mmCIF file of C-alpha atoms and ligand atoms in Angstrom:
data_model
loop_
_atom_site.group_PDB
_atom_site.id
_atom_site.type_symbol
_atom_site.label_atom_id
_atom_site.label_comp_id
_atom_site.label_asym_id
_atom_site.label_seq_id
_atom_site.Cartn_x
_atom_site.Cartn_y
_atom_site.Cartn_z
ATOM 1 C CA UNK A 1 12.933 -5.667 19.777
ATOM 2 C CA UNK A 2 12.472 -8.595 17.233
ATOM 3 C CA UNK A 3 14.042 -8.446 13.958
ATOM 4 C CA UNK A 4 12.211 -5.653 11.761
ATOM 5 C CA UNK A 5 9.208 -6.666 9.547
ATOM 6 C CA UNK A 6 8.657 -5.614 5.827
ATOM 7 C CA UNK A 7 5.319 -5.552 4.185
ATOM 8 C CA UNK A 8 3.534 -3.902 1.390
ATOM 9 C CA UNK A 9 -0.199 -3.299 1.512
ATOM 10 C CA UNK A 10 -2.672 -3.120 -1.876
ATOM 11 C CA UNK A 11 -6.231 -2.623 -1.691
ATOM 12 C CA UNK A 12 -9.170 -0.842 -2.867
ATOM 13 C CA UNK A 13 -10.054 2.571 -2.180
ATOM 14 C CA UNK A 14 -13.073 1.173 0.816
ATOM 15 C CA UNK A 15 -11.565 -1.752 1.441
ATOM 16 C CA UNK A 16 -10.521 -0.515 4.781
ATOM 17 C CA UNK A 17 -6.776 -0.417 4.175
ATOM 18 C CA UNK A 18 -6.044 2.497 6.328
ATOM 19 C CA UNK A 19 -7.305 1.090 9.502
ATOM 20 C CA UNK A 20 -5.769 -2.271 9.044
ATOM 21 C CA UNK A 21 -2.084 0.054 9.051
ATOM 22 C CA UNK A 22 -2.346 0.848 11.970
ATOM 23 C CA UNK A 23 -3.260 -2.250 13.293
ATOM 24 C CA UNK A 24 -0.371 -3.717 11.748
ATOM 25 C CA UNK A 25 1.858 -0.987 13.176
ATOM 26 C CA UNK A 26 0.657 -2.116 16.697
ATOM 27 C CA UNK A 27 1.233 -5.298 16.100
ATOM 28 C CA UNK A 28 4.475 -5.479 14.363
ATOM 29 C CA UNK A 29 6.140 -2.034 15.810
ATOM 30 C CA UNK A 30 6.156 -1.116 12.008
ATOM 31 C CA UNK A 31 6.306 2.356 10.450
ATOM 32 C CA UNK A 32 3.435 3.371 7.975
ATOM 33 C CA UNK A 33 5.085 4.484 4.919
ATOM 34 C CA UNK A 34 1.657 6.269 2.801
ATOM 35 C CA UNK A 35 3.190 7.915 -0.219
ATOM 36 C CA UNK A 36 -0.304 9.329 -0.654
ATOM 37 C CA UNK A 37 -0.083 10.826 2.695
ATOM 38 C CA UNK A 38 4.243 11.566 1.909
ATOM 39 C CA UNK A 39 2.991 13.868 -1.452
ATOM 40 C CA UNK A 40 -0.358 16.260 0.961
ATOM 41 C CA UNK A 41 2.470 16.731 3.439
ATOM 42 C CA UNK A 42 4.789 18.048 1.009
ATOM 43 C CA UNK A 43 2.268 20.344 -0.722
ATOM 44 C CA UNK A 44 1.062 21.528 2.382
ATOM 45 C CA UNK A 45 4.393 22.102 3.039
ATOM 46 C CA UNK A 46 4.149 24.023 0.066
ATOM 47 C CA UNK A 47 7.426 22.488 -1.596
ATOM 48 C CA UNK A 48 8.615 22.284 -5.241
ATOM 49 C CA UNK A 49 8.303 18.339 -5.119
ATOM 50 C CA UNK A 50 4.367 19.038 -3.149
ATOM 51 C CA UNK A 51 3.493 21.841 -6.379
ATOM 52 C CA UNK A 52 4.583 19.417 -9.084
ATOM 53 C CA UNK A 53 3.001 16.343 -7.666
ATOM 54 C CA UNK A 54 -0.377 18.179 -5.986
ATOM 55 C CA UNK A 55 -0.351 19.329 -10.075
ATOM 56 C CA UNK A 56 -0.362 15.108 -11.247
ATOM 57 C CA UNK A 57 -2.798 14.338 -8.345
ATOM 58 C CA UNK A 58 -5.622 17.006 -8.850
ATOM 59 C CA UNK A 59 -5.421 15.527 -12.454
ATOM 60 C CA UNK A 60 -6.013 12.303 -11.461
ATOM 61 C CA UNK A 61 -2.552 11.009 -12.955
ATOM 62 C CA UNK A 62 0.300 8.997 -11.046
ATOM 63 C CA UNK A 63 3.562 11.176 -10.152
ATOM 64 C CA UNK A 64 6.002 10.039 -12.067
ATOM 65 C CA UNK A 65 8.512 7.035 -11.407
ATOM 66 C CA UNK A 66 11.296 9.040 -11.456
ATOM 67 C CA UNK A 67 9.959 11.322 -8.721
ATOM 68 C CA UNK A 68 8.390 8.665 -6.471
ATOM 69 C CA UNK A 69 11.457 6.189 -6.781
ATOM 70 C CA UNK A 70 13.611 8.076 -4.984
ATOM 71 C CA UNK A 71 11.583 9.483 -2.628
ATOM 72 C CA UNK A 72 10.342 5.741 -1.544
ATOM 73 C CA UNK A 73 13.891 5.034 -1.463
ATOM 74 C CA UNK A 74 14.612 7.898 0.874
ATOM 75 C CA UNK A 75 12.206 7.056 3.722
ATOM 76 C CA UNK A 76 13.272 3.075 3.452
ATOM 77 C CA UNK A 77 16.572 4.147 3.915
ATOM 78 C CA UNK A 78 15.698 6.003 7.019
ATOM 79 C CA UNK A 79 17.424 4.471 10.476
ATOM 80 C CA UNK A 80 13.844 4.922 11.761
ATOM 81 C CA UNK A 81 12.099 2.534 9.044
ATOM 82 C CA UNK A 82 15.530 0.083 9.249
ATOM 83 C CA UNK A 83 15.380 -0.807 12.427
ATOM 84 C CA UNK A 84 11.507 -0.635 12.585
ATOM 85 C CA UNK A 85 10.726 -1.952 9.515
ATOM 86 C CA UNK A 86 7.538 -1.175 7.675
ATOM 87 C CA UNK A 87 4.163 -1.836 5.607
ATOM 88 C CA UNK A 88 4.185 0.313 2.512
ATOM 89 C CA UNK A 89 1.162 1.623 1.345
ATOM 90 C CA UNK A 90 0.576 3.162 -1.783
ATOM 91 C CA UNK A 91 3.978 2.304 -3.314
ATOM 92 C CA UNK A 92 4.521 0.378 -5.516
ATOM 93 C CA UNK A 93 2.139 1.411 -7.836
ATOM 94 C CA UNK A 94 4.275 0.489 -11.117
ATOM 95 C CA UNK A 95 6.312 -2.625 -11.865
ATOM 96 C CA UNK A 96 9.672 0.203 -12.062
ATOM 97 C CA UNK A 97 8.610 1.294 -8.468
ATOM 98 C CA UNK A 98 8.650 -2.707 -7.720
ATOM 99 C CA UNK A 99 12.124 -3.107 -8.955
ATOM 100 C CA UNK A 100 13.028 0.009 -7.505
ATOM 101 C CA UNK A 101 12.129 -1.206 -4.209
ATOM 102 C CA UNK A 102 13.876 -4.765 -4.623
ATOM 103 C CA UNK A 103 16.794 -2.197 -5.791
ATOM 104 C CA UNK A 104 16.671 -0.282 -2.076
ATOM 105 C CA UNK A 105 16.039 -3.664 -0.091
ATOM 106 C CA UNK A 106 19.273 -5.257 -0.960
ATOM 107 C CA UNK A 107 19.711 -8.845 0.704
ATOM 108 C CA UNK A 108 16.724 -7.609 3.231
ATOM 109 C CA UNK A 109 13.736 -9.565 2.762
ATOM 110 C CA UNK A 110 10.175 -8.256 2.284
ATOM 111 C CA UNK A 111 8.542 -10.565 4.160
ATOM 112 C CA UNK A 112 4.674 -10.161 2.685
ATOM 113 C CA UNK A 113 2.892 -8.254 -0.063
ATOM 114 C CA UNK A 114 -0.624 -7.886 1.368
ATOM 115 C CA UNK A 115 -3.833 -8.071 -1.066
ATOM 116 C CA UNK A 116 -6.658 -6.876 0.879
ATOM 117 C CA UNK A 117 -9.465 -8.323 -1.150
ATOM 118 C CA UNK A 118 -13.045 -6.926 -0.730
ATOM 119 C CA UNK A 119 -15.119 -7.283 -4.282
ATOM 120 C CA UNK A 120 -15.824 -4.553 -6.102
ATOM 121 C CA UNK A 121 -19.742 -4.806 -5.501
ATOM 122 C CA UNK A 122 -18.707 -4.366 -1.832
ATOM 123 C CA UNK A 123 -16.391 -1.319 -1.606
ATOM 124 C CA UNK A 124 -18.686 0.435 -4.291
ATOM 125 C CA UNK A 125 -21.553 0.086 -1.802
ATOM 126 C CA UNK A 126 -19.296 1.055 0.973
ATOM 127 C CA UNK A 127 -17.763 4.471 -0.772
ATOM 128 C CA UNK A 128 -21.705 5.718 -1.557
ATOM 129 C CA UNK A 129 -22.673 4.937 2.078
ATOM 130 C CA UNK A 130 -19.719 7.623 2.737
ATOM 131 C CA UNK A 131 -21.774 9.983 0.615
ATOM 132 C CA UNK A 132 -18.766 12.563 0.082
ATOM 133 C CA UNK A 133 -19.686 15.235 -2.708
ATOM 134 C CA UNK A 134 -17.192 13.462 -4.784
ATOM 135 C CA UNK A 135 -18.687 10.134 -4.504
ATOM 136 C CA UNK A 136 -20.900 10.433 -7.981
ATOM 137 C CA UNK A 137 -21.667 6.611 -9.316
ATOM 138 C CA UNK A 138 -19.639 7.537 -11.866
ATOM 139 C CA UNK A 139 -16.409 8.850 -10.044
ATOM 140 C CA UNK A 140 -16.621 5.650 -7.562
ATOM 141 C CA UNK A 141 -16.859 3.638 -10.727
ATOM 142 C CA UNK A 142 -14.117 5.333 -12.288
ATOM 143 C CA UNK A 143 -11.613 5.612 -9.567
ATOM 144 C CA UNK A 144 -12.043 1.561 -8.998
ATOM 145 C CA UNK A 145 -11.355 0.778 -12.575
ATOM 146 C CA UNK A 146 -8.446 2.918 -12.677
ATOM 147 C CA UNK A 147 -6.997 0.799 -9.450
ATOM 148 C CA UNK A 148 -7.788 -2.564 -10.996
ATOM 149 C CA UNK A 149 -6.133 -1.015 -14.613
ATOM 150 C CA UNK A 150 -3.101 0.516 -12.558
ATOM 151 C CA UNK A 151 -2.941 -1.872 -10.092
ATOM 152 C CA UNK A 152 -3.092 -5.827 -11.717
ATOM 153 C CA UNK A 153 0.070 -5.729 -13.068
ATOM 154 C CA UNK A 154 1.626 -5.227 -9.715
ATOM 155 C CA UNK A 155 0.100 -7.781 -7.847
ATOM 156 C CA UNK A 156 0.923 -10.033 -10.706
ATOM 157 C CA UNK A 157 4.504 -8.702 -10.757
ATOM 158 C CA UNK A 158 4.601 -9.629 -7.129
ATOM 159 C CA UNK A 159 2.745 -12.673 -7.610
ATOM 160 C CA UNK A 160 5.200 -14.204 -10.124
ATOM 161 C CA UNK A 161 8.045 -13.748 -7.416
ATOM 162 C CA UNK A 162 5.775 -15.662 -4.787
ATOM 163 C CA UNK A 163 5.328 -13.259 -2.723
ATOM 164 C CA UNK A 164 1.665 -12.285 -2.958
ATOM 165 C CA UNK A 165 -0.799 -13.348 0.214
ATOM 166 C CA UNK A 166 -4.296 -12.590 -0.345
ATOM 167 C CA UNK A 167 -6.646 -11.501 2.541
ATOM 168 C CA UNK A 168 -9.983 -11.475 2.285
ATOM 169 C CA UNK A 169 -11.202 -8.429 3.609
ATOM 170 C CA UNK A 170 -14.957 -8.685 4.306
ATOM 171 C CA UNK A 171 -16.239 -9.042 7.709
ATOM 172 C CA UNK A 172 -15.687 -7.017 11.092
ATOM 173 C CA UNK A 173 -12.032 -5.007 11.277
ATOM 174 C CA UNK A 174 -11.335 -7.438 14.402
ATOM 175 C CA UNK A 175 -11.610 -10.669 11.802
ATOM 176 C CA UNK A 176 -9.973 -9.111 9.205
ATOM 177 C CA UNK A 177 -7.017 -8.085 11.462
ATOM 178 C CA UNK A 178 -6.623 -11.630 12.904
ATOM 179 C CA UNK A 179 -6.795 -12.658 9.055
ATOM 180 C CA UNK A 180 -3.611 -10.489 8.564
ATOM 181 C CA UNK A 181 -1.868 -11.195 11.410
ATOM 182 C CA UNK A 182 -2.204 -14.842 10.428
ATOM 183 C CA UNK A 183 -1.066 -14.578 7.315
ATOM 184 C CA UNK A 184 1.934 -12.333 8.147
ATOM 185 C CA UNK A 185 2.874 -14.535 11.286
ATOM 186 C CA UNK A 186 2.839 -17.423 8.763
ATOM 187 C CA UNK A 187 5.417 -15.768 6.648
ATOM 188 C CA UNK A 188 8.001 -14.592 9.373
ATOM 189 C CA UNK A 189 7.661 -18.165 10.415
ATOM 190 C CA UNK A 190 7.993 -19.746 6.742
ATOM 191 C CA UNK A 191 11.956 -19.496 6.918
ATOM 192 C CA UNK A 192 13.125 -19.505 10.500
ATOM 193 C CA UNK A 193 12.641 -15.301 10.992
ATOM 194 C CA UNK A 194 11.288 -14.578 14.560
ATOM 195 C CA UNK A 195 7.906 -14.576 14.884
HETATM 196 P P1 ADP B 201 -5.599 7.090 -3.691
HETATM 197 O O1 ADP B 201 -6.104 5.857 -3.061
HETATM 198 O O2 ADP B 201 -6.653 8.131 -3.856
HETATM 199 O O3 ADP B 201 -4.798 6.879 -4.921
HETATM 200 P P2 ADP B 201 -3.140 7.827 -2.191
HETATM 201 O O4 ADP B 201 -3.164 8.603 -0.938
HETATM 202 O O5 ADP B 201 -2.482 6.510 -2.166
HETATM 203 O O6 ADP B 201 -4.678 7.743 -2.570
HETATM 204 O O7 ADP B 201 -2.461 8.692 -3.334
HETATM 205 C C1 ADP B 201 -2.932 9.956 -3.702
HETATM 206 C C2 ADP B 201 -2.280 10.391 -5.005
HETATM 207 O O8 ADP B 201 -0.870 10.555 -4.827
HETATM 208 C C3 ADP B 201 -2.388 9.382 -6.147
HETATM 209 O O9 ADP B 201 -3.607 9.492 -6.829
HETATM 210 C C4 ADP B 201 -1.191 9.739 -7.018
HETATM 211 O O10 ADP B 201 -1.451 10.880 -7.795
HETATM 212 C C5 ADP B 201 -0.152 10.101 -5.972
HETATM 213 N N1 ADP B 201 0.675 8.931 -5.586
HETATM 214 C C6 ADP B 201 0.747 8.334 -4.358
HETATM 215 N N2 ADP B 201 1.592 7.292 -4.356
HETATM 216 C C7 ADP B 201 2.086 7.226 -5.620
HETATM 217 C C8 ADP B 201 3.003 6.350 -6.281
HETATM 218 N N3 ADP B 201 3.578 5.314 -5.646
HETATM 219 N N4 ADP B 201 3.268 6.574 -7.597
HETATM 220 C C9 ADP B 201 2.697 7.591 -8.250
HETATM 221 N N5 ADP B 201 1.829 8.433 -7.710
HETATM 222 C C10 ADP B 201 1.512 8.274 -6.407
#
């Protein structure tokens, strides 16, 4: 097996970010690390860390830093996810989480921080064609601005350090997965890592 690969994966909610992890697990051989997906196992696990955070997430709040931190830190650290690598998703959602991940890489590398870009027009339109119950205009409109509020600061955190590659995310999953794989190819190129 090549050497591992590290990415991190932002998005919208609709802009199709789940099924673009796995194709980038295929591809790469990576492990998707959902924190979102980390927290429903743990409260349907029904443990002390699942009650307090299923408490933050009904609410519609962010667990707190010095909950998630260490629990990222935990499942990097993993021999699984070192020798595998992986493509984060849903962490970091604060610029301490950031550092905090820097913190738990060490001299590794993270090779690509992944913005999935589909306009807000377009994964508004997308989440009503879902029609879940919870879909009101107003919660879709809600939940995005929350993202964009939560989320800017991040990408520009990540930005600043260089390390942001934009995707656009509109058209068929095929193009947009050849669109990643491009652009992650390009950066496990950029400084003599195997392809
Ligand atoms: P969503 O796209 O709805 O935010 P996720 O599955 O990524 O879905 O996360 C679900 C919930 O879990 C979040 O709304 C938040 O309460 C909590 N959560 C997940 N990841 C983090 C994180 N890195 N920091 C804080 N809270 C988190």
């Amino acid at each position: 097996m090549g050497k591992p690969t590290r990415l991190v994966i932002f998005g919208r909610q609709g802009a199709g970010k789940g099924t673009q992890c796995l194709r980038l697990v295929e591809r790469y051989g990576v492990v998707h690390i959902s924190t979102g997906d980390m927290l429903r196992a743990e409260r349907a696990a029904d443990t002390k860390l699942g009650r307090d955070a299923g408490r933050i997430m009904d609410a519609g709040g962010l667990v707190g830093d010095d909950i998630m931190i260490p629990v990222a830190k935990n499942r990097i650290a993993a021999a699984d996810v070192v020798s595998a690598g992986f493509v984060l998703d849903g962490f970091p959602r604060t610029t301490d989480q950031a550092e905090g991940l820097f913190a738990a890489l060490g001299d590794e590398r993270l090779h690509a921080v992944i913005n999935l870009d589909v306009p807000l027009d377009e994964v508004t339109t997308r989440m009503k064609a879902r029609g879940r119950g919870d879909d009101t205009d107003e919660a879709i409109a809600q939940r995005l601005a929350l993202y964009e509020k939560e989320t800017q600061p991040v990408l520009d955190w990540f930005e600043e350090r260089g390390l942001l590659v934009p995707v656009d995310g509109l058209g068929t999953e095929e193009e947009v997965t050849d669109r990643l794989i491009s652009a992650v190819d390009r950066t496990l190129t950029a400084d003599g890592d195997d392809a």
